Amino acid sequence: MKISVIGAGAMGGAIVEGLVKGQAVENEDICVADASRRALERFTEHVSNITTDNRMAVMGGELVFVVVKPWLVEQVLRQIKEVLDYDKQMLVVVAAGIKSEQLTAWLDKGDGKTIPTWLCIPNIAIAQLASMTFLVPVHAAQEQTAQVKALLDTMGQTIITEERLLGAGTTLASCGIAYAMRYVRAASEGGVELGFKADDAKQIVLQTMKGAVELLQATGLHPEAAIDLVTTPGGVTIKGLNEMEHAGFTSSVIRGLKAGAK
């Protein structure tokens, strides 16, 4: 499958990195477009097709990713829609807050045709093949959705969801990756206060988080059930957990997620 990615910023660039590392498509079948030649420079060693011309990029892709800031989506779609072949190409729009009704209006050519389209929200871990990605079909057949999901699954995990949940998914996984990193920072600083060097503290926290994730994935345990396995009566773990709860740990996490979803 030939893939075109319009937008080589933080998220667009991460998608391109994931495509290259995932090897689901050949590098020569990837085209990257961005108005900034500087943004394209980091892909010259791995992707032979780079351009500052969005319309040129679109004409070579069977699946086109539009990965630009939300306020630029309409401009880019109106720019490229005349060269999009609605019978042969598919379109994935990666931008927070964009509605399906807007896409339908912006892509309308006046002939009643629609292009297979999806709203999509990954997170930047897609560059490391570890994204939690949300996919919402707008105009797409089931088999087309399965094809796009299979590609995204090579770069992490993908959930096909309803449009009404896309905002919640964004704050839980896309914003959530920043929240997880804030915990890493806080725990690492705590490790320094306990006597470890900064790099050692960070390594300890990262490996501990990785272990927690893999344990939950492997066992299917509810987090609270897994916590019970390491909290002995009167032990240090329960004392630490209770201090965190006294400081509003769970409440703070939930409030942050709800604030991000507004």
Coordinates of C-alpha atoms in Angstrom, one line a residue:
M1 CA 0.0 0.0 0.0
K2 CA 1.3 3.4 -0.9
I3 CA 0.9 5.9 1.9
S4 CA 1.1 9.7 1.9
V5 CA 1.4 11.7 5.1
I6 CA 0.7 15.4 4.9
G7 CA 2.2 17.2 7.9
A8 CA 5.7 16.3 9.3
G9 CA 5.3 18.0 12.7
A10 CA 5.4 16.2 16.1
M11 CA 2.5 13.8 15.4
G12 CA 2.9 13.5 11.6
G13 CA 6.6 12.9 12.1
A14 CA 5.9 10.2 14.7
I15 CA 3.5 8.4 12.3
V16 CA 6.2 8.4 9.6
E17 CA 8.7 7.0 12.1
G18 CA 6.3 4.3 13.0
L19 CA 5.6 3.4 9.4
V20 CA 9.3 3.1 8.8
K21 CA 10.0 1.0 11.9
G22 CA 6.9 -1.1 11.6
Q23 CA 7.8 -2.3 8.1
A24 CA 4.2 -2.9 7.1
V25 CA 4.9 -0.9 4.0
E26 CA 8.1 -0.4 2.0
N27 CA 9.9 2.9 2.6
E28 CA 9.7 3.8 -1.1
D29 CA 5.9 3.6 -0.8
I30 CA 5.8 6.4 1.8
C31 CA 5.5 10.0 0.8
V32 CA 5.8 12.8 3.3
A33 CA 4.7 16.4 2.6
D34 CA 5.2 19.5 4.7
A35 CA 5.3 23.2 3.9
S36 CA 8.6 23.4 5.8
R37 CA 11.6 21.9 4.0
R38 CA 13.4 21.8 7.4
A39 CA 10.7 19.6 8.9
L40 CA 11.3 17.1 6.0
E41 CA 15.0 16.9 6.4
R42 CA 15.0 14.2 9.1
F43 CA 13.3 11.8 6.8
T44 CA 15.6 12.0 3.8
E45 CA 17.6 9.0 4.9
H46 CA 14.6 6.7 5.2
V47 CA 11.9 8.1 2.9
S48 CA 12.8 8.9 -0.7
N49 CA 9.6 10.7 -1.5
I50 CA 9.4 14.1 0.3
T51 CA 7.8 17.2 -1.0
T52 CA 6.5 20.6 0.0
D53 CA 3.6 20.2 -2.4
N54 CA 0.5 18.6 -0.7
R55 CA -1.3 18.0 -4.0
M56 CA 1.7 16.2 -5.4
A57 CA 1.9 14.0 -2.3
V58 CA -1.8 13.0 -2.5
M59 CA -1.6 11.8 -6.1
G60 CA 0.8 9.0 -5.1
G61 CA -1.0 7.6 -2.1
E62 CA -3.7 4.9 -1.8
L63 CA -4.1 5.9 1.9
V64 CA -3.6 9.6 2.8
F65 CA -3.0 10.8 6.3
V66 CA -3.7 14.5 7.0
V67 CA -1.9 15.3 10.2
V68 CA -2.0 19.1 10.7
K69 CA -3.2 21.5 13.4
P70 CA -7.0 21.5 13.7
W71 CA -7.3 25.1 12.4
L72 CA -5.5 24.0 9.2
V73 CA -7.5 20.9 8.4
E74 CA -10.2 22.7 6.4
Q75 CA -7.5 24.6 4.4
V76 CA -5.6 21.5 3.6
L77 CA -8.7 19.4 2.7
R78 CA -10.0 22.1 0.3
Q79 CA -6.6 22.3 -1.2
I80 CA -6.2 18.6 -1.9
K81 CA -9.8 17.4 -2.6
E82 CA -9.8 18.1 -6.3
V83 CA -6.8 15.7 -6.8
L84 CA -8.2 13.0 -4.5
D85 CA -9.7 10.1 -6.3
Y86 CA -12.8 9.2 -4.2
D87 CA -13.1 5.8 -5.9
K88 CA -9.5 4.6 -5.3
Q89 CA -8.1 6.5 -2.3
M90 CA -8.8 6.6 1.4
L91 CA -8.3 9.4 3.9
V92 CA -7.4 9.5 7.6
V93 CA -7.6 12.8 9.4
V94 CA -5.5 13.1 12.6
A95 CA -6.6 16.3 14.4
A96 CA -8.3 16.8 17.7
G97 CA -11.7 18.4 17.9
I98 CA -12.6 17.9 14.2
K99 CA -16.2 16.6 13.6
S100 CA -17.3 14.2 10.9
E101 CA -19.9 16.7 9.7
Q102 CA -17.1 19.2 9.0
L103 CA -15.1 16.6 7.0
T104 CA -18.2 15.8 4.9
A105 CA -18.7 19.4 4.1
W106 CA -15.1 20.2 3.4
L107 CA -14.7 17.2 1.1
D108 CA -17.9 17.7 -0.8
K109 CA -17.3 17.9 -4.5
G110 CA -20.9 18.5 -5.4
D111 CA -21.4 15.1 -7.1
G112 CA -22.7 13.1 -4.2
K113 CA -19.5 11.0 -3.9
T114 CA -17.7 10.4 -0.6
I115 CA -14.2 9.2 0.0
P116 CA -13.6 6.5 2.6
T117 CA -12.6 8.6 5.6
W118 CA -11.7 8.2 9.3
L119 CA -11.0 10.4 12.2
C120 CA -8.0 9.1 14.1
I121 CA -6.2 10.0 17.3
P122 CA -2.9 8.2 18.1
N123 CA -0.3 9.3 20.6
I124 CA 3.4 10.1 20.0
A125 CA 4.4 6.6 21.1
I126 CA 3.4 5.5 17.6
A127 CA 7.0 6.4 16.7
Q128 CA 8.0 3.5 18.9
L129 CA 5.2 1.1 17.7
A130 CA 3.5 1.6 21.1
S131 CA 0.6 4.0 20.4
M132 CA -2.9 3.7 21.8
T133 CA -4.9 4.8 18.8
F134 CA -8.6 5.6 18.4
L135 CA -10.2 5.2 15.0
V136 CA -13.7 6.5 14.0
P137 CA -15.1 5.5 10.6
V138 CA -16.8 8.5 8.9
H139 CA -17.5 7.2 5.4
A140 CA -16.0 3.7 5.2
A141 CA -17.0 0.1 4.6
Q142 CA -16.2 -2.5 7.3
E143 CA -13.4 -4.2 5.2
Q144 CA -11.8 -0.8 4.6
T145 CA -11.9 0.0 8.3
A146 CA -10.3 -3.4 9.0
Q147 CA -7.5 -2.6 6.5
V148 CA -6.7 0.7 8.1
K149 CA -6.9 -0.8 11.6
A150 CA -4.5 -3.5 10.6
L151 CA -2.0 -0.9 9.5
L152 CA -2.3 1.1 12.7
D153 CA -2.0 -2.1 14.8
T154 CA 1.5 -2.5 13.5
M155 CA 2.3 0.6 15.4
G156 CA 0.6 -0.1 18.7
Q157 CA -3.0 -0.9 19.6
T158 CA -6.1 0.4 17.9
I159 CA -9.6 0.8 19.2
I160 CA -12.5 1.4 16.7
T161 CA -14.8 3.7 18.7
E162 CA -17.7 6.1 18.4
E163 CA -17.1 9.7 17.6
R164 CA -18.7 10.9 20.9
L165 CA -15.9 9.1 22.7
L166 CA -13.0 10.5 20.7
G167 CA -12.5 13.5 23.1
A168 CA -12.4 11.1 26.0
G169 CA -9.9 8.9 24.2
T170 CA -7.8 11.9 23.4
T171 CA -7.4 12.9 27.1
L172 CA -7.0 9.3 28.3
A173 CA -4.3 8.2 25.8
S174 CA -2.9 11.2 23.9
C175 CA -2.9 13.6 26.9
G176 CA -2.5 10.6 29.1
I177 CA 0.9 9.9 27.9
A178 CA 2.0 13.3 29.2
Y179 CA 0.3 12.5 32.5
A180 CA 2.2 9.3 32.7
M181 CA 5.5 11.2 32.0
R182 CA 4.6 13.6 34.8
Y183 CA 4.4 10.7 37.2
V184 CA 7.8 9.5 35.9
R185 CA 9.2 12.9 36.7
A186 CA 7.7 13.1 40.1
A187 CA 8.8 9.6 41.1
S188 CA 12.3 10.2 39.7
E189 CA 12.6 13.3 41.8
G190 CA 11.4 11.3 44.8
G191 CA 14.1 8.7 44.0
V192 CA 16.7 11.5 44.1
E193 CA 15.5 12.6 47.5
L194 CA 15.8 9.0 48.7
G195 CA 19.4 9.0 47.6
F196 CA 19.7 7.7 44.0
K197 CA 21.4 9.6 41.2
A198 CA 18.9 11.2 38.8
D199 CA 19.5 8.9 35.9
D200 CA 19.4 5.8 38.1
A201 CA 16.1 7.0 39.7
K202 CA 14.6 7.5 36.2
Q203 CA 15.7 4.0 35.1
I204 CA 14.2 2.4 38.2
V205 CA 10.9 4.2 37.7
L206 CA 10.7 3.4 34.0
Q207 CA 11.4 -0.3 34.6
T208 CA 8.9 -0.4 37.4
M209 CA 6.2 1.1 35.3
K210 CA 7.0 -1.3 32.5
G211 CA 6.8 -4.2 34.9
A212 CA 3.4 -3.0 36.2
V213 CA 2.0 -2.7 32.7
E214 CA 3.3 -6.1 31.6
L215 CA 2.0 -7.7 34.8
L216 CA -1.5 -6.3 34.2
Q217 CA -1.5 -7.2 30.5
A218 CA -0.3 -10.8 31.2
T219 CA -2.7 -11.6 34.1
G220 CA -5.7 -9.5 33.2
L221 CA -5.9 -8.5 36.9
H222 CA -7.8 -5.4 38.0
P223 CA -5.2 -2.9 39.2
E224 CA -6.6 -3.0 42.7
A225 CA -6.3 -6.8 42.8
A226 CA -2.7 -6.6 41.7
I227 CA -2.0 -3.9 44.3
D228 CA -3.4 -6.3 47.0
L229 CA -0.6 -8.8 46.0
V230 CA 2.1 -6.3 47.3
T231 CA 0.4 -4.6 50.2
T232 CA 1.0 -6.6 53.4
P233 CA -0.8 -5.5 56.6
G234 CA 1.1 -2.7 58.2
G235 CA 3.7 -2.7 55.4
V236 CA 5.4 0.2 53.7
T237 CA 3.4 -0.1 50.4
I238 CA 0.0 0.5 52.0
K239 CA 1.5 3.4 54.0
G240 CA 2.8 5.0 50.9
L241 CA -0.4 4.4 49.0
N242 CA -2.5 5.9 51.8
E243 CA -0.2 9.0 51.9
M244 CA -0.7 9.5 48.2
E245 CA -4.5 9.2 48.6
H246 CA -4.5 11.7 51.5
A247 CA -2.8 14.1 49.1
G248 CA -5.6 13.4 46.5
F249 CA -3.8 11.2 44.1
T250 CA -6.8 9.4 42.5
S251 CA -9.0 12.5 42.6
S252 CA -6.2 14.5 40.9
V253 CA -5.9 12.0 38.1
I254 CA -9.6 11.9 37.5
R255 CA -10.0 15.7 37.7
G256 CA -7.1 16.1 35.2
L257 CA -8.7 13.7 32.8
K258 CA -12.1 15.3 33.0
A259 CA -10.5 18.8 32.5
G260 CA -8.7 17.6 29.4
A261 CA -11.9 16.2 28.0
K262 CA -13.8 19.5 28.2

